[in-house]
Structure formats: C-alpha cells, structure tokens
PDB file of C-alpha atoms in Angstrom:
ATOM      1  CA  UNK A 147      24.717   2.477   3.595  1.00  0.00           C
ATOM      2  CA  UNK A 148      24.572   6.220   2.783  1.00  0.00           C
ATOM      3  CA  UNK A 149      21.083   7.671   3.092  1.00  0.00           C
ATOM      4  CA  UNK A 150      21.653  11.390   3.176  1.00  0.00           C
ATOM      5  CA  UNK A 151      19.880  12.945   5.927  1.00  0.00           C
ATOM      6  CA  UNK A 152      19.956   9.588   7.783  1.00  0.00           C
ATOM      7  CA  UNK A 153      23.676   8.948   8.177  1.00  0.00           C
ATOM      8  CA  UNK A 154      23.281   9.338  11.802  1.00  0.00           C
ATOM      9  CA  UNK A 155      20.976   7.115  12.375  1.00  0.00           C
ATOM     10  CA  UNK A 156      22.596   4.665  10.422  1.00  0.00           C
ATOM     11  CA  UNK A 157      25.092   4.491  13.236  1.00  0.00           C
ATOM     12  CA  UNK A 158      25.328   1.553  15.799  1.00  0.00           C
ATOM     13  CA  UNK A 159      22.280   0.597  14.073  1.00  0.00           C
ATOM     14  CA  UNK A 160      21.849  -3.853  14.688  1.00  0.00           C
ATOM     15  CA  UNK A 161      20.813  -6.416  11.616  1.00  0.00           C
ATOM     16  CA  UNK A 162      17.175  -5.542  12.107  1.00  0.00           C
ATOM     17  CA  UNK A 163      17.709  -1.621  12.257  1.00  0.00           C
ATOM     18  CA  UNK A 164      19.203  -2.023   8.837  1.00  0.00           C
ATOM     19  CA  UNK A 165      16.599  -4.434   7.535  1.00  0.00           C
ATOM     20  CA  UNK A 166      14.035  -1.713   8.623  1.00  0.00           C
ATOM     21  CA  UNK A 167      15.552   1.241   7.838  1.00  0.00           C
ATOM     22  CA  UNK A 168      16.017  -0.158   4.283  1.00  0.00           C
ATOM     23  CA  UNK A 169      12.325  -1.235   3.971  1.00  0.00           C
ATOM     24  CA  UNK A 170      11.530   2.354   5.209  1.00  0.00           C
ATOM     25  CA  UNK A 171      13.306   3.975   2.927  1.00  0.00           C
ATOM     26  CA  UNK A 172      11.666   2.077  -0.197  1.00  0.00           C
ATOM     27  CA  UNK A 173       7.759   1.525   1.245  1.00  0.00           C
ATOM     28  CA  UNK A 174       7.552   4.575   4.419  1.00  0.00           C
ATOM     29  CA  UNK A 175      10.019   7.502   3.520  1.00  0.00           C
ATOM     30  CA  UNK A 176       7.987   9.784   6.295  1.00  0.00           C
ATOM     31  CA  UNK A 177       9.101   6.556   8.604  1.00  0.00           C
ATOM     32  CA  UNK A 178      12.574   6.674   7.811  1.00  0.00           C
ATOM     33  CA  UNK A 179      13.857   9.042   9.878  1.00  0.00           C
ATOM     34  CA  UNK A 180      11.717   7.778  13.311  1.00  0.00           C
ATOM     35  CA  UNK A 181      14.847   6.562  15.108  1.00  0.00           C
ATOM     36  CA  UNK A 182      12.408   5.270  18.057  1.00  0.00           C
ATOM     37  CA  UNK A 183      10.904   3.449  15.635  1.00  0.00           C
ATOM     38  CA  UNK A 184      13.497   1.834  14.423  1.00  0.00           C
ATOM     39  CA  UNK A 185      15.566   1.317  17.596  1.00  0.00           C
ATOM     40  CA  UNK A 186      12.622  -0.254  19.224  1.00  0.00           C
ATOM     41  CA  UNK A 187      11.385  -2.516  16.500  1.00  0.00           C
ATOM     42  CA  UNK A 188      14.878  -3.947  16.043  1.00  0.00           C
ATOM     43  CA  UNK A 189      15.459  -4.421  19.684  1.00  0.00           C
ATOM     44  CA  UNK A 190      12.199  -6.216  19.810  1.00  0.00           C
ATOM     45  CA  UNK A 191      13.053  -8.346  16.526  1.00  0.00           C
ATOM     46  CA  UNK A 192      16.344  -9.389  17.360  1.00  0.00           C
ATOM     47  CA  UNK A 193      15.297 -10.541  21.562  1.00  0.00           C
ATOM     48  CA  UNK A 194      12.252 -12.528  19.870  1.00  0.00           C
ATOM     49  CA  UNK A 195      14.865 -14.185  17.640  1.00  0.00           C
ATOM     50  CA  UNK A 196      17.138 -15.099  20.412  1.00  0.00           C
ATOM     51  CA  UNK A 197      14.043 -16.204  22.466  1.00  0.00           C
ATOM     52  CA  UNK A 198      13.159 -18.583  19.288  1.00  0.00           C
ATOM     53  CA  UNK A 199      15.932 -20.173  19.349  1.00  0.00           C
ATOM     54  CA  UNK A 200      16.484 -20.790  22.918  1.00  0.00           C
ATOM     55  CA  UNK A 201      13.176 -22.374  22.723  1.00  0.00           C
ATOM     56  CA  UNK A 202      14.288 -24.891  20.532  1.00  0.00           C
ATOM     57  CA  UNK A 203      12.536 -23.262  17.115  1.00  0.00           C
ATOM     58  CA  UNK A 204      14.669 -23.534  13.996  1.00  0.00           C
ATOM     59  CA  UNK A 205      16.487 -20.608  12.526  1.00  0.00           C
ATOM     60  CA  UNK A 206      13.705 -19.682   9.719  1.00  0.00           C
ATOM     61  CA  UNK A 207      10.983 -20.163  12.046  1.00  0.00           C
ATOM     62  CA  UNK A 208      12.995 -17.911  14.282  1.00  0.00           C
ATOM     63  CA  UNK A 209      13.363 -15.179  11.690  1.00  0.00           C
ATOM     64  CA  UNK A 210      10.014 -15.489  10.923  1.00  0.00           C
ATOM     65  CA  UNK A 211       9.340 -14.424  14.134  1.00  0.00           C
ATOM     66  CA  UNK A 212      11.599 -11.268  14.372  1.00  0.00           C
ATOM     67  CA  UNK A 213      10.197 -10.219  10.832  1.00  0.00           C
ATOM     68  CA  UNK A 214       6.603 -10.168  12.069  1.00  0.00           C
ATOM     69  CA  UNK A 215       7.647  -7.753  14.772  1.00  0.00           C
ATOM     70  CA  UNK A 216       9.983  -5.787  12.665  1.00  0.00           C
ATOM     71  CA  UNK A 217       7.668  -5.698   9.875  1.00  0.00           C
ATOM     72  CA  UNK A 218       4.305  -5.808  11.681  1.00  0.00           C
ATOM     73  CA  UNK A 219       1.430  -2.907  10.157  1.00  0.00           C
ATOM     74  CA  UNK A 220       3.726  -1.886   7.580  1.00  0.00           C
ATOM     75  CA  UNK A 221       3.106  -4.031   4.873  1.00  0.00           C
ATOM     76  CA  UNK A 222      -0.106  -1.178   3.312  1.00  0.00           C
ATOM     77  CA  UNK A 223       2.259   1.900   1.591  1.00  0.00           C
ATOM     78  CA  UNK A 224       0.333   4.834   0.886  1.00  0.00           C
ATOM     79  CA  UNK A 225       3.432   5.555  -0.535  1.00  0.00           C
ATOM     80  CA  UNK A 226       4.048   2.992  -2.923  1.00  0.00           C
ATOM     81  CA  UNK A 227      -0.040   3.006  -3.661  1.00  0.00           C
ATOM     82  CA  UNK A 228       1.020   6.445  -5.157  1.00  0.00           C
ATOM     83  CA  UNK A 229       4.031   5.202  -7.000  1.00  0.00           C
ATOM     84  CA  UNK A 230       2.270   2.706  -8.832  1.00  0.00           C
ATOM     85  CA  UNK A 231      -0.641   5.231  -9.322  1.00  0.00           C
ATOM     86  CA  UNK A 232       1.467   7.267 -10.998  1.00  0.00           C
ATOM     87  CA  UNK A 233       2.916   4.577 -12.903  1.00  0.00           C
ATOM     88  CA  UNK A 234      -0.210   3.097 -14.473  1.00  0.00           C
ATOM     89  CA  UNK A 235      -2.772   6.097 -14.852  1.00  0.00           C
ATOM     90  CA  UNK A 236      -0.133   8.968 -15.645  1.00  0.00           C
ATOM     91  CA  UNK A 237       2.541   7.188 -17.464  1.00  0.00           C
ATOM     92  CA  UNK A 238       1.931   9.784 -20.197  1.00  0.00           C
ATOM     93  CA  UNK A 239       2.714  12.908 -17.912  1.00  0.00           C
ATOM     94  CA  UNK A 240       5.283  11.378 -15.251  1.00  0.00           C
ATOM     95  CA  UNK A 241       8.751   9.595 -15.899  1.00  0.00           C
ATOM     96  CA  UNK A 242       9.013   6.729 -14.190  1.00  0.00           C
ATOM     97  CA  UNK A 243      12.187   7.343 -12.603  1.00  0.00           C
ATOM     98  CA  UNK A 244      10.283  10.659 -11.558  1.00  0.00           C
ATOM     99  CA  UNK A 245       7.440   8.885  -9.886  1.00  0.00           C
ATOM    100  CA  UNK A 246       8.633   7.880  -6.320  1.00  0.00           C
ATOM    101  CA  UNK A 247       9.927  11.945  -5.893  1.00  0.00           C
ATOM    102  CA  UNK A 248       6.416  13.105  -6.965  1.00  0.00           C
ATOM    103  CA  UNK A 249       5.013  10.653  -4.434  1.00  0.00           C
ATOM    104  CA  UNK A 250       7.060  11.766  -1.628  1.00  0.00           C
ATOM    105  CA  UNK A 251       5.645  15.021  -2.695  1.00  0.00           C
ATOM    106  CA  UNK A 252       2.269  14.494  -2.620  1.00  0.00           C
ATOM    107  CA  UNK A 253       2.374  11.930   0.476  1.00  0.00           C
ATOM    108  CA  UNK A 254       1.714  14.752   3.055  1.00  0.00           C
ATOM    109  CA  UNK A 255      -1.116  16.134   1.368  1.00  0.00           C
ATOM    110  CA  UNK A 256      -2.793  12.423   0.854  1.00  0.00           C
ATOM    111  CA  UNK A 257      -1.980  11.017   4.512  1.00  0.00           C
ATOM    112  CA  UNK A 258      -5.707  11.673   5.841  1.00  0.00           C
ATOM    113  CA  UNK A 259      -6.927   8.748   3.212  1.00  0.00           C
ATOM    114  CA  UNK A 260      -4.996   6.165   6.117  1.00  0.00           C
ATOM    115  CA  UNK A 261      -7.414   7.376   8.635  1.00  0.00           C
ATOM    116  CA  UNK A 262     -10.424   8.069   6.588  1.00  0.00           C
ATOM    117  CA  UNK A 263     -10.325   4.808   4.674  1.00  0.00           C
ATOM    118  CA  UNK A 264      -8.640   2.773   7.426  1.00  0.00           C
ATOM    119  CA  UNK A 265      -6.162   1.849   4.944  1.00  0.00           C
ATOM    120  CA  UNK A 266      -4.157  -1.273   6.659  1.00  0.00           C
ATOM    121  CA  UNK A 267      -2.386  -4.851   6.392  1.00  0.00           C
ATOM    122  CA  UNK A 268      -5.764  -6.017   6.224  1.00  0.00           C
TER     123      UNK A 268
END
C-alpha cells in the first residue's frame, strides 16, 4: 500500500492497522498520519477478536466486535460532509475529481463546526 507521506507507518502495521489506516485515508485524512491512533486501535481490535473467539462467539460476530473498536466515533466525516458538499451545491465551479483536494483544504479552517455543533456518530 503506498500512501506517500505514510510509508512508514505502513510498516509492521497488523490486519486492523491496515483496515484503519485505509478508512483514514478515505473518511479522516488529518487522522491518517496518528500512528498512536492507529497502533492502539488495532491492538485493541485484533485482542477483542481473539477474546471472541476464545469465548466461543463465531467468526462474524467476532469481527463485529474488533470493527466496533477499530471503527468506534469515526463513522461522522467532516471530511466527506465537505466532499459531498462540494459535490451537490458547487458541481458547477468544482471538478469532481477536484473535490476531496479542496476538502482537505478547507478541513482545517472548518474543524471548529465538530465542537460547536457536536457533530458525532449520533
């Protein structure tokens, strides 16, 4: 998986470091690079899957489980909010395949809306 500036976390990354990083990349691109993050998430992830299955739980059940841990407050994207923002309302002044650079642009400047608005999985 090449990435650019995240080839180096790429490394020695597990199943579920992948799986996240990926999702990051796509839904939380000022996530991506929050190797804590990621480390801890997966680590988490993959011991609750073991755990599931030791306990008798079948496989999906058992990934079901890691993916609410790996996954788990990161389902809202500000990020892809913007993307599809700029899809539907300003179709006329912004390419498509322009749209998710734009957002990464203005992300920054539009990251006080999560607090003010309390924009969640809710």
């Amino acid at each position: 998986m090449s990435n650019g500036q995240n080839n180096v976390l790429v490394d020695g990354l597990s199943y579920y470091g992948l799986s996240l990083l990926s999702f990051l990349l796509d839904s939380h691109p000022d996530l991506a690079s929050d190797s804590i993050l990621i480390r801890s998430r997966a680590d988490r992830a993959a011991e609750a899957y073991c755990q599931a299955i030791r306990n008798g739980e079948s496989r999906s059940e058992a990934d079901a489980q890691a993916a609410r841990i790996l996954y788990q407050g990161l389902h809202f994207s500000l990020y892809n909010t913007i993307v599809n923002i700029l899809w539907d309302e300003f179709q006329d002044l912004v390419p498509e395949e322009e749209a998710r650079t734009i957002a990464r642009d203005i992300l920054p400047h539009a990251a006080f809306l999560k607090q003010e608005y309390d924009l969640n999985d809710d």
